[in-house]
Coordinates of N, CA and C in Angstrom, one line a residue:
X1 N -33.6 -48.7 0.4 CA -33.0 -47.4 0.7 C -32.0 -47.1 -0.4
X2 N -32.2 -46.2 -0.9 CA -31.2 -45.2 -2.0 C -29.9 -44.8 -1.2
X3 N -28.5 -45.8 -2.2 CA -27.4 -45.4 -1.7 C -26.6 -43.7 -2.1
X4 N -26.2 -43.3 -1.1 CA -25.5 -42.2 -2.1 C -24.3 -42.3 -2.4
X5 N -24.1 -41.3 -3.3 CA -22.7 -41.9 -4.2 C -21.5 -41.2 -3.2
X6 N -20.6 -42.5 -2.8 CA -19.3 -41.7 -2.2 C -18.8 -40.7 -1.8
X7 N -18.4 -40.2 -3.6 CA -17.6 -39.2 -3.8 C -18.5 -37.6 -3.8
X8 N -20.0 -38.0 -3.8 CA -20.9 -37.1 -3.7 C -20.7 -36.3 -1.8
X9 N -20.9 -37.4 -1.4 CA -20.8 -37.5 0.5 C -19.7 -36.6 0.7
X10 N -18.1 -37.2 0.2 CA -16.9 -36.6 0.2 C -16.9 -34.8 -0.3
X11 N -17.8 -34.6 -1.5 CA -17.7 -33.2 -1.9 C -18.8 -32.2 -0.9
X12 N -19.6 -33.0 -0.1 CA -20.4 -32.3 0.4 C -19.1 -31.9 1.7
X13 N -18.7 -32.7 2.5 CA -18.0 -32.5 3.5 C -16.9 -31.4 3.3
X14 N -16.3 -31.5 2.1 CA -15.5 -30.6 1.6 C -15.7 -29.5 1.4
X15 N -16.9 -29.2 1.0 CA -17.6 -27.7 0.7 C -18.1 -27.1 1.8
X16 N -19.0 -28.1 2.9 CA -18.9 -27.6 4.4 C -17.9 -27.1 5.2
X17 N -16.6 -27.7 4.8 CA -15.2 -27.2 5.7 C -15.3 -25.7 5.0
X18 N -14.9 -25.7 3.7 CA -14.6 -24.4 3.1 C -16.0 -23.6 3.9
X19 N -17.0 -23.5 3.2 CA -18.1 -22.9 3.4 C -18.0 -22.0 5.5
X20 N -17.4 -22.9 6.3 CA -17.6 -22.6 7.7 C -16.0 -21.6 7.8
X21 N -15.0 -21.7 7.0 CA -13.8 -21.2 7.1 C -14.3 -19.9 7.1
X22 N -13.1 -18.7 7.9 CA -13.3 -17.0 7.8 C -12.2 -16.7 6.8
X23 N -12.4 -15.8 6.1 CA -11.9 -15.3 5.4 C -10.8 -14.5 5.8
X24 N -9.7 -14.1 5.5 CA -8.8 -13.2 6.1 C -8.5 -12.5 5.1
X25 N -9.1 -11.6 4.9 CA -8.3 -10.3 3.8 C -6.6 -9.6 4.2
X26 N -5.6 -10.0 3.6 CA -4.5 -9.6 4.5 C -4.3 -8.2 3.4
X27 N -3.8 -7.1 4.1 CA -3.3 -5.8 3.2 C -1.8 -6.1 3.1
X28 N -1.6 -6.2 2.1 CA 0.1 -6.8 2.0 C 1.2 -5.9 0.6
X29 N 0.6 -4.8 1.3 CA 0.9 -3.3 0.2 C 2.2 -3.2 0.4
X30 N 2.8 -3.5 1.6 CA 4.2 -2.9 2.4 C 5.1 -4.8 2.3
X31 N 4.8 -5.9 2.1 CA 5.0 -6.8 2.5 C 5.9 -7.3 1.1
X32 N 7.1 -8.3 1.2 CA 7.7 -9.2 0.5 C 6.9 -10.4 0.1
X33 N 7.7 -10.7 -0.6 CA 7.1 -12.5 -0.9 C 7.5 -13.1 0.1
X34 N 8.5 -13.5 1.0 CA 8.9 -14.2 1.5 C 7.7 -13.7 2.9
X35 N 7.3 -12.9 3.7 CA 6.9 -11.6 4.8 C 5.2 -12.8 4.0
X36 N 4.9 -12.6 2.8 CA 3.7 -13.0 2.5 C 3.4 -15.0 3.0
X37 N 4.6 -15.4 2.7 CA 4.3 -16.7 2.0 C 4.5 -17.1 3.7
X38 N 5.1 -16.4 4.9 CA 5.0 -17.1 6.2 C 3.4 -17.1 6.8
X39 N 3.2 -15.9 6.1 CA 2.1 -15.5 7.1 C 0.7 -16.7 6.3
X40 N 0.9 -16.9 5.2 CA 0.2 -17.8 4.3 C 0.5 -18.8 5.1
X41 N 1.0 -19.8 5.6 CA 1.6 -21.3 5.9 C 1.4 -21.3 7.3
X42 N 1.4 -20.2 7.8 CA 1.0 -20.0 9.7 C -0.3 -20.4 9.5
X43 N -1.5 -18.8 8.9 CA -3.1 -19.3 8.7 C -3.2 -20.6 7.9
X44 N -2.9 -21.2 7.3 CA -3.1 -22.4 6.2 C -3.4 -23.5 7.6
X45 N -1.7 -23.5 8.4 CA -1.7 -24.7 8.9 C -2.9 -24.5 10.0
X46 N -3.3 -24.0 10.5 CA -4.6 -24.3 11.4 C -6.1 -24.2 10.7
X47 N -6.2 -24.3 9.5 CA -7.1 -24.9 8.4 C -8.9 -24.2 8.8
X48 N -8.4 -23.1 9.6 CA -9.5 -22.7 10.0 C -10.0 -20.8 9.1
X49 N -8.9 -20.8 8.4 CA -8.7 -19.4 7.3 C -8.7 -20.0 5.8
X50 N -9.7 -18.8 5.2 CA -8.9 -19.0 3.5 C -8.5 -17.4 3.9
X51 N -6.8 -17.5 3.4 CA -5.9 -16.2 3.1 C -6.3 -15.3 1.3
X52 N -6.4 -14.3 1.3 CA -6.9 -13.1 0.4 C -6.0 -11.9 0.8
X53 N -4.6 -11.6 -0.1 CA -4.0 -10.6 0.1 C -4.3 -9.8 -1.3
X54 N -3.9 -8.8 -1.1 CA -4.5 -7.3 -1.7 C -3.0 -6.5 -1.7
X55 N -3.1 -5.6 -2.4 CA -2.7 -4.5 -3.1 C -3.4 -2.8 -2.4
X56 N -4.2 -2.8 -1.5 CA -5.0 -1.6 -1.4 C -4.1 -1.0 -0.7
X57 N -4.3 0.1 -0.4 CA -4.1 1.3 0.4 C -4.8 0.8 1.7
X58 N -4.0 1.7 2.9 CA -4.4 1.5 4.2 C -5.0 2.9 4.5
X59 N -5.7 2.7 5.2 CA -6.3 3.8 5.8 C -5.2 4.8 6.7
X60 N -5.3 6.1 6.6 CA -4.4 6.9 6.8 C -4.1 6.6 8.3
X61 N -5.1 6.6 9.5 CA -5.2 6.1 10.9 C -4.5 5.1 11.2
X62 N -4.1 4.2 10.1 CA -3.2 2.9 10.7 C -2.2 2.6 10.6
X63 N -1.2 3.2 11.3 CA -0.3 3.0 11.6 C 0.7 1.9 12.1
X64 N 0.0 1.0 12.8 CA 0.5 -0.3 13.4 C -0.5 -1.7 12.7
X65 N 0.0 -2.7 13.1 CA -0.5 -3.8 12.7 C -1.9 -4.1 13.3
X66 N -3.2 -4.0 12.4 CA -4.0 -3.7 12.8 C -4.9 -5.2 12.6
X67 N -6.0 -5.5 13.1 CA -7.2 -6.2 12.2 C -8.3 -5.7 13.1
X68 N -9.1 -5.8 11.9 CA -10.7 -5.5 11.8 C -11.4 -6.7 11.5
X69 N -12.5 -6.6 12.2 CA -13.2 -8.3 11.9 C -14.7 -7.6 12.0
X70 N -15.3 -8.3 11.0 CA -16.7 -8.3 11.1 C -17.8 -8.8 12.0
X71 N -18.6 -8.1 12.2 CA -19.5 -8.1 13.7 C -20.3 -9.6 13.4
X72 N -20.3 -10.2 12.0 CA -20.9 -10.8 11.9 C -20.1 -12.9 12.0
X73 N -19.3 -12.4 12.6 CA -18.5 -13.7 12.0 C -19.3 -14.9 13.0
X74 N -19.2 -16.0 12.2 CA -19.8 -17.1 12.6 C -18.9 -17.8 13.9
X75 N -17.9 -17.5 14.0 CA -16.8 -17.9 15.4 C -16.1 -16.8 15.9
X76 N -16.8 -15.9 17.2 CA -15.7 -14.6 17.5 C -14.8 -15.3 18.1
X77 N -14.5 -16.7 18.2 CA -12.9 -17.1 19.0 C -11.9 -16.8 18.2
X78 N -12.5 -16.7 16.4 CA -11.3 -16.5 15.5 C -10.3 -15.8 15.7
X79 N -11.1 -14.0 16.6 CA -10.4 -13.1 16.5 C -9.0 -13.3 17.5
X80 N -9.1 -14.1 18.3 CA -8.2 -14.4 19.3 C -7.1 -15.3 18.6
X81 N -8.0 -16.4 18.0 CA -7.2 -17.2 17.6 C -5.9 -16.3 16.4
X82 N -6.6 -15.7 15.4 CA -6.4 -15.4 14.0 C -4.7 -13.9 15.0
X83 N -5.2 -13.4 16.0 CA -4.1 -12.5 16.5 C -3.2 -13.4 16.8
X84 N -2.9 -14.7 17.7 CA -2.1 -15.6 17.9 C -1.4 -15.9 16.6
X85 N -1.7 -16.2 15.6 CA -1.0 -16.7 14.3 C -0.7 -15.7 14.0
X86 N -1.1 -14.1 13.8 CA -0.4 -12.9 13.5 C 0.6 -13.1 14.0
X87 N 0.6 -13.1 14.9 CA 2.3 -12.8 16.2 C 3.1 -14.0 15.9
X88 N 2.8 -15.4 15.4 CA 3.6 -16.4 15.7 C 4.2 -16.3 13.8
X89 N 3.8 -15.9 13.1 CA 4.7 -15.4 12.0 C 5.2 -14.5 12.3
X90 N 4.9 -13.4 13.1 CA 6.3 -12.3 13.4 C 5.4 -11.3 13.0
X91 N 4.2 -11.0 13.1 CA 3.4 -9.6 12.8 C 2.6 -9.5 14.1
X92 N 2.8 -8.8 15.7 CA 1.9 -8.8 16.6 C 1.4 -8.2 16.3
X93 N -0.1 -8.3 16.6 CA -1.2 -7.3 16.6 C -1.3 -6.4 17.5
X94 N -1.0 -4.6 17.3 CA -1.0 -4.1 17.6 C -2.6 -3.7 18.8
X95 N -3.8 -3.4 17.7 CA -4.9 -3.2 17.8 C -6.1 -3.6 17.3
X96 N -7.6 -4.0 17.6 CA -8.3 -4.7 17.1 C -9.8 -4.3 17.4
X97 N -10.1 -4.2 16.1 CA -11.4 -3.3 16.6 C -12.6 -4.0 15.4
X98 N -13.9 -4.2 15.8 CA -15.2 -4.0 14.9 C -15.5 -3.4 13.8
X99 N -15.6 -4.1 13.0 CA -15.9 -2.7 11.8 C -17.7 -3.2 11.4
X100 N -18.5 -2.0 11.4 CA -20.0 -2.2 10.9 C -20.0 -2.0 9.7
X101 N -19.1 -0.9 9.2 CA -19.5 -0.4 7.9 C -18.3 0.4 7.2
X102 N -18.0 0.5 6.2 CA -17.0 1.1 5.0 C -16.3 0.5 4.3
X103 N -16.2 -1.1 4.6 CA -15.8 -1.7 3.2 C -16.6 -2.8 2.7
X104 N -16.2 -3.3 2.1 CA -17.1 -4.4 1.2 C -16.9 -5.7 2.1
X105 N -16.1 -6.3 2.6 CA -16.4 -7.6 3.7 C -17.0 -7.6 4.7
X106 N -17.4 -6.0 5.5 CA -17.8 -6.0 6.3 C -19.4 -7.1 6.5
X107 N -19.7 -7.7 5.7 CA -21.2 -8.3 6.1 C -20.9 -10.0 5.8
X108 N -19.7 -10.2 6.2 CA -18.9 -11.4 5.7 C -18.9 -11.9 6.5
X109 N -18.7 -13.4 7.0 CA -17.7 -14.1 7.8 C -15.9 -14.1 8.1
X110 N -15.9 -12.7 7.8 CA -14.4 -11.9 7.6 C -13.6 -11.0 8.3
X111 N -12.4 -11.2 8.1 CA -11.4 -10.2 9.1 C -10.5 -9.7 8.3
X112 N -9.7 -8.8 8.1 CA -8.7 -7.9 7.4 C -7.6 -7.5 8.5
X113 N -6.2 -7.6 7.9 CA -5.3 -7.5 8.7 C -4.3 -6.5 8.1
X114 N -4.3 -5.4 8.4 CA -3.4 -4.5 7.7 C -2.0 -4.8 8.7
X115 N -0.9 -5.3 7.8 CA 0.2 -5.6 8.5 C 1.8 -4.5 8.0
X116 N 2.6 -4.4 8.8 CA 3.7 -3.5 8.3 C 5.1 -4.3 8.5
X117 N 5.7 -4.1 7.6 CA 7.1 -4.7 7.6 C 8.1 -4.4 8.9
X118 N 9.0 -5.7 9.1 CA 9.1 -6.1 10.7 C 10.4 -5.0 10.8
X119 N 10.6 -4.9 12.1 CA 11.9 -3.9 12.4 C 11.9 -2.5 11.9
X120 N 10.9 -1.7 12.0 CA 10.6 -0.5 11.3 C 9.7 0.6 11.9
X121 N 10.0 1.4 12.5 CA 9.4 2.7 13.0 C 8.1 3.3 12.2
X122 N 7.0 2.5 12.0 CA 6.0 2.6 11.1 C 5.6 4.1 11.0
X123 N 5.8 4.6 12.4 CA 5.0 6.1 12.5 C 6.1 7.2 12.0
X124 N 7.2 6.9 11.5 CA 8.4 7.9 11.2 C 8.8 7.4 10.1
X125 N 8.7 5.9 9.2 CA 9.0 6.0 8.4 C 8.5 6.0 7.1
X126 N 8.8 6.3 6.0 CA 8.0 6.5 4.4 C 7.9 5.5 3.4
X127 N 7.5 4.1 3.4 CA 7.1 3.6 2.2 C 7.9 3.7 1.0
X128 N 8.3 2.8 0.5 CA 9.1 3.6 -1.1 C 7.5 3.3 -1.8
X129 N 6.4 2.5 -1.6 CA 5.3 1.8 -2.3 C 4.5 3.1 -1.7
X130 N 4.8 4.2 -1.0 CA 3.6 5.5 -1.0 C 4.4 6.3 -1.7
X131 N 5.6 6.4 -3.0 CA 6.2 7.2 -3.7 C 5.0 7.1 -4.9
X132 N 5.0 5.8 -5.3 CA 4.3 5.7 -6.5 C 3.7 6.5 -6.9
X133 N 3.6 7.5 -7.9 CA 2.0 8.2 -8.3 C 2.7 8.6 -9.4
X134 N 1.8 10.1 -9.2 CA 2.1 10.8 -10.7 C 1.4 12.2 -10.1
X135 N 2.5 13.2 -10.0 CA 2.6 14.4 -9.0 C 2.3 15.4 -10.1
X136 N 1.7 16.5 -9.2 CA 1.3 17.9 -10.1 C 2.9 18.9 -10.2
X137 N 3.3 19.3 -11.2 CA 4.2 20.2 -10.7 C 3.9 21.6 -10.7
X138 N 4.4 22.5 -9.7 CA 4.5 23.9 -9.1 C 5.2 24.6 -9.6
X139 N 5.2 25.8 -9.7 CA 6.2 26.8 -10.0 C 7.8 26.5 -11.1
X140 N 7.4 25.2 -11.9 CA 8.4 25.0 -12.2 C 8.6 24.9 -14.0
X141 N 8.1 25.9 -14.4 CA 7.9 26.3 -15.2 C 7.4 25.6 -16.6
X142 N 8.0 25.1 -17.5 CA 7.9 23.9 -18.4 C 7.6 22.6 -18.2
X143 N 8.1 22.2 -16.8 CA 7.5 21.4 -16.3 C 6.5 21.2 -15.7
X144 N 5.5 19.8 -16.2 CA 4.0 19.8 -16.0 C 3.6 18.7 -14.8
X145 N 4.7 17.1 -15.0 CA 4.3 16.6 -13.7 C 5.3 15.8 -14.0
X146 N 5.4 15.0 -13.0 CA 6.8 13.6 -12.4 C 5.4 12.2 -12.3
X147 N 5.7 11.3 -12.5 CA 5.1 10.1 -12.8 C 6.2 9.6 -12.2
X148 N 6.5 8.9 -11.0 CA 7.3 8.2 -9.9 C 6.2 6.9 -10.8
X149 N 7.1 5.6 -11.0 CA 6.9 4.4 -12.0 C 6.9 3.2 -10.9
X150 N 5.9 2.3 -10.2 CA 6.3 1.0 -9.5 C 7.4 0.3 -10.2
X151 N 7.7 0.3 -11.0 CA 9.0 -0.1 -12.0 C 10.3 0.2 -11.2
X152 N 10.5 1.6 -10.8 CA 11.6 2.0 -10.3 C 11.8 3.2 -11.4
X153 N 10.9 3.3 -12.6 CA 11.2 4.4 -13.9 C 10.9 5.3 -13.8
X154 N 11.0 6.8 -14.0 CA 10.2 8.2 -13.9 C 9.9 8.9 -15.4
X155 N 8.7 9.1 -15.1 CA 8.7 9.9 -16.1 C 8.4 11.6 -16.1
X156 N 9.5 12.3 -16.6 CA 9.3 13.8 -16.5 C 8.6 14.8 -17.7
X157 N 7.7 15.3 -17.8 CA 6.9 15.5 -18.8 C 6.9 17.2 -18.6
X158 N 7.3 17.4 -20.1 CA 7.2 19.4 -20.1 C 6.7 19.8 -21.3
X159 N 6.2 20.7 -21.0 CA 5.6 21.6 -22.2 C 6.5 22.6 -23.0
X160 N 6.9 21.7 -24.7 CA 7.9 22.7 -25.0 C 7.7 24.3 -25.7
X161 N 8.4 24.8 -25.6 CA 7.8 26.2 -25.8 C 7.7 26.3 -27.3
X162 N 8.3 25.9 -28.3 CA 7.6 26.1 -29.5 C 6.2 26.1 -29.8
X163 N 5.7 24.6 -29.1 CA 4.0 24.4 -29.2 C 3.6 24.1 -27.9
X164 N 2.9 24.7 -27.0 CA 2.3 24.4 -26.2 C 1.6 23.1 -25.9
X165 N 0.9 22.5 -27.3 CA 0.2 21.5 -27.1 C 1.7 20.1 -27.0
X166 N 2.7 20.2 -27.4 CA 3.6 19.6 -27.4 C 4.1 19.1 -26.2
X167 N 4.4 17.8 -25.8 CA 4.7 17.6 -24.3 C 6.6 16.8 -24.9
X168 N 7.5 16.9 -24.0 CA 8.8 16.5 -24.0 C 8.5 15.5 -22.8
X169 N 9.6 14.6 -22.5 CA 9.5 13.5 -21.5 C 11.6 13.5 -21.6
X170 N 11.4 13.3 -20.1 CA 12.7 13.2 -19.4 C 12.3 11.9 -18.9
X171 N 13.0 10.8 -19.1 CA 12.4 9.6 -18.3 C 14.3 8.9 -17.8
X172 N 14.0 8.4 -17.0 CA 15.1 7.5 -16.7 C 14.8 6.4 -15.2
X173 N 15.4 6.5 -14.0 CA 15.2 5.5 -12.6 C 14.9 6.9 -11.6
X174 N 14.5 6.3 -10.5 CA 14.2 7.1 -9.4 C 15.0 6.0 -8.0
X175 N 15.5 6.8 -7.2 CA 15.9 6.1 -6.0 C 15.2 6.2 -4.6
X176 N 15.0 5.8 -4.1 CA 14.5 6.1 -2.5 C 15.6 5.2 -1.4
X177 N 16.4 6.0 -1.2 CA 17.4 4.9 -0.4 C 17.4 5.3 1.1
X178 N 16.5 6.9 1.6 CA 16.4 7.1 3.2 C 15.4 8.5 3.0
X179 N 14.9 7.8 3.7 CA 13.6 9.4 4.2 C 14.6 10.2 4.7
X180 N 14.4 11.7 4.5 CA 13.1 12.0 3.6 C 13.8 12.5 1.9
X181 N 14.6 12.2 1.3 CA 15.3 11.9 0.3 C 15.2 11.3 -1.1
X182 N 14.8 11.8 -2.3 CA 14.7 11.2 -3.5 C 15.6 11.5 -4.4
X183 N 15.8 10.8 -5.0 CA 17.0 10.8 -6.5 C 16.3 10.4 -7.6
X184 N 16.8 10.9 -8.9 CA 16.0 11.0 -9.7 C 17.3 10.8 -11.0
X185 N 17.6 9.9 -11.6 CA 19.0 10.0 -12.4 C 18.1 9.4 -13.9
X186 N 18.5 10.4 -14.7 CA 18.2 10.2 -16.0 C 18.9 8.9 -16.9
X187 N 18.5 8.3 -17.9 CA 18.4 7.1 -18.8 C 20.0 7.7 -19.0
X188 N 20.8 6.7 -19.2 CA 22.3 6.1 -19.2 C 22.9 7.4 -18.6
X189 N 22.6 8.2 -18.1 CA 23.4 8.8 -17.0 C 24.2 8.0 -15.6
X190 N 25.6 9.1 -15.7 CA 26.2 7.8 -14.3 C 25.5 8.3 -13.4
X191 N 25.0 9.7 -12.5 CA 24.5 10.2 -11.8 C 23.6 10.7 -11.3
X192 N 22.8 11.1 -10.3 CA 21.5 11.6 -10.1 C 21.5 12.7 -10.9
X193 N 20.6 13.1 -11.5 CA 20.2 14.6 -11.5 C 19.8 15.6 -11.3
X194 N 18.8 14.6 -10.3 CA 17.7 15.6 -9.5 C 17.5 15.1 -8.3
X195 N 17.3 15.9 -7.3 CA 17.3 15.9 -5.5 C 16.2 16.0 -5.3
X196 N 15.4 15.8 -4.3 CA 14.3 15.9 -4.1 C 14.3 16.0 -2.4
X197 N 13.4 16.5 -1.4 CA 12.9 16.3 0.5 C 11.7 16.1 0.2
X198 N 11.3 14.9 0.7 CA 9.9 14.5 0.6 C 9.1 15.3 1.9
X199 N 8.4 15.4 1.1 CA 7.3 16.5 2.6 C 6.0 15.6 3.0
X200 N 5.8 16.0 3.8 CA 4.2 15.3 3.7 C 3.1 16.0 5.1
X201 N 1.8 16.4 4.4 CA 1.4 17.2 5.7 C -0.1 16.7 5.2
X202 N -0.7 17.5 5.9 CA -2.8 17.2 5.6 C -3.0 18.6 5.9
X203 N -4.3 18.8 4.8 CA -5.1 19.9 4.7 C -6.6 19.6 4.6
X204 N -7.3 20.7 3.6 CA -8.5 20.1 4.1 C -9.7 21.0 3.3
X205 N -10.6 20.6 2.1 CA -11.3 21.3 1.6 C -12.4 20.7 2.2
X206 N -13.6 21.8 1.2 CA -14.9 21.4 1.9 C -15.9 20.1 2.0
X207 N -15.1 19.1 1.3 CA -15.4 17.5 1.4 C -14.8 17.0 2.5
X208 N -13.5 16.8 2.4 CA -12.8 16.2 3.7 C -11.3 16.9 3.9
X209 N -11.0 15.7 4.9 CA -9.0 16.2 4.9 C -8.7 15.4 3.6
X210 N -7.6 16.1 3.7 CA -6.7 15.5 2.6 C -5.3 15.4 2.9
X211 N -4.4 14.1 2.7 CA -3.2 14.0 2.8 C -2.2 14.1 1.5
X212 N -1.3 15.1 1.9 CA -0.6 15.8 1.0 C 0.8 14.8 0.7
X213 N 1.2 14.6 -0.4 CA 3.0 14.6 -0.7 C 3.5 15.6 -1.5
X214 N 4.3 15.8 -1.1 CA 5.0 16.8 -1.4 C 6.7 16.9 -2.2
X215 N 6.9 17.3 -2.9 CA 8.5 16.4 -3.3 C 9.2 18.0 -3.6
X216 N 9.9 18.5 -2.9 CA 11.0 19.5 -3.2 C 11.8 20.0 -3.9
X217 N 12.2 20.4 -4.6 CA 13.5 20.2 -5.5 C 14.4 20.8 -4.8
X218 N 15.8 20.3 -4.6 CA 16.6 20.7 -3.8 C 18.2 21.3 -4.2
X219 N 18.1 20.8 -5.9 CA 19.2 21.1 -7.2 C 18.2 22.2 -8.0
X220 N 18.5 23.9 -7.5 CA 17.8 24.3 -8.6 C 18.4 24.7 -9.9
X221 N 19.6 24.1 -10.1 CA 20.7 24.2 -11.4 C 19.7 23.4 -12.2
X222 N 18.7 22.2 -11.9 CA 18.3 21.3 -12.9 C 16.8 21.6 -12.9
X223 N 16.1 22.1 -12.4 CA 15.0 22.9 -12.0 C 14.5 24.1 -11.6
X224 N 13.5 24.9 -11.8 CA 13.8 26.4 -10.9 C 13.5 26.1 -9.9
X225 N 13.8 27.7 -9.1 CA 14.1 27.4 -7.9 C 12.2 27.5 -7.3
X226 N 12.5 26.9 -6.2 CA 10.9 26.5 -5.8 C 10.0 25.6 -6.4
X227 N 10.2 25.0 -7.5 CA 9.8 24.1 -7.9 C 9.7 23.1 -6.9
X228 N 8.6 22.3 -7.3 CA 8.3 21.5 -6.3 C 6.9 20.4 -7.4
X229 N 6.6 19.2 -6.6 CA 5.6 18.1 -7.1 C 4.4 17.8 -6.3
X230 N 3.5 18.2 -6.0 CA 2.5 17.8 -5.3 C 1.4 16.9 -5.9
X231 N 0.9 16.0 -4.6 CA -0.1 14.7 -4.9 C -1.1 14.8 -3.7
X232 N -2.1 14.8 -3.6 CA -3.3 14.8 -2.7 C -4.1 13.3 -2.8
X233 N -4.4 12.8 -1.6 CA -5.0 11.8 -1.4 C -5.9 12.2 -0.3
X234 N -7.6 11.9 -0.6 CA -8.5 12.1 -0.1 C -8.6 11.2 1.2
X235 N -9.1 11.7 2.8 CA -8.8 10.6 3.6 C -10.3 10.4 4.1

């Protein structure tokens, strides 16, 4: 009888564990390192998850601490279990539902957990991480758009009137220190320069809705008046 080699036995056993483990896609758009690395060491220690956090966008509908698990998973006890470890790091799961189809794990041995930072009125409050973009500007003459920077940097970009094709840039920091409120303070300036009321509403062309931001100007000494920054996100 042909022996097999040890360490061969050992790598098979090892790839069976992995291989039977669910996947947890965690959405950790809103989350710290510290918010990340509990909820990592919760799923870790019951050896029954490989953890996969992300950077995406949530779906406009989710509001609370959600997971979605695929119809196909090889153990539906996970979904029970996998909510218990949510809540014992300090994220209860609000809601939990099947998903058949619209993203890419759905045909996986997989669950996704869109989670929100703890102590926070999710449905009333604004994200400084949904400022980020790069806004159309309105009515505001020379000015063409605001690029809000993950950095904390802005960049303000205008068309100068000598040459049209010519763009100027205002750049300096941006603040978000309370909804619905932005500050906008130019490079070695002591002070803000620009005010901003964040808006936010949904409309709707003949594809789908769409969810609006909207940014105000509220100093029209530094802006004209009505000026404003708009960004659309398809839902």
């Amino acid at each position: 009888m042909k022996v097999l080699n040890p360490s061969l036995v050992l790598l098979f056993f090892l790839l069976s564990g992995c291989a039977s483990k669910t996947t947890v896609y965690v959405y950790a758009k809103y989350l710290d390192t510290t918010q990340r690395e509990e909820i990592r060491n919760v799923f870790d220690s019951s050896q029954k998850y490989r953890v996969q956090f992300n950077e995406f966008d949530f779906p406009a509908s989710v509001t609370e601490n959600t997971l979605l698990y695929s119809l196909i998973l090889l153990e539906p006890e996970t979904i029970d279990a996998a909510t218990a470890l949510s809540t014992t790091a300090g994220f209860p799961i609000k809601y939990t539902q099947g998903l058949s189809q619209g993203n890419h794990w759905y045909t996986k041995n997989s669950m996704a957990l869109f989670l929100l930072p703890k102590g926070k009125d999710n449905k009333l409050f604004f994200f400084r991480q949904d400022l980020v973009n790069e806004y159309k500007a309105q009515n505001c003459n020379d000015t063409t758009s605001l690029h809000l920077h993950k950095d904390g940097s802005f960049t303000l970009k205008m068309t100068t009137k000598s040459n049209a094709s010519d763009k100027d840039m205002v750049t300096g920091e941006w603040k978000y220190r309370q909804y619905p409120f932005l500050e906008l303070r130019k490079k070695e300036a002591a002070y803000a320069d620009y005010y901003f009321e964040i808006k936010r509403f949904k409309g709707a062309d003949k594809v789908s809705e769409i969810d609006f931001v909207k940014l105000e100007s509220l100093n029209t000494g530094s802006l004209p008046e009505n000026c404003s920054f708009l960004i659309g996100t398809r839902i």
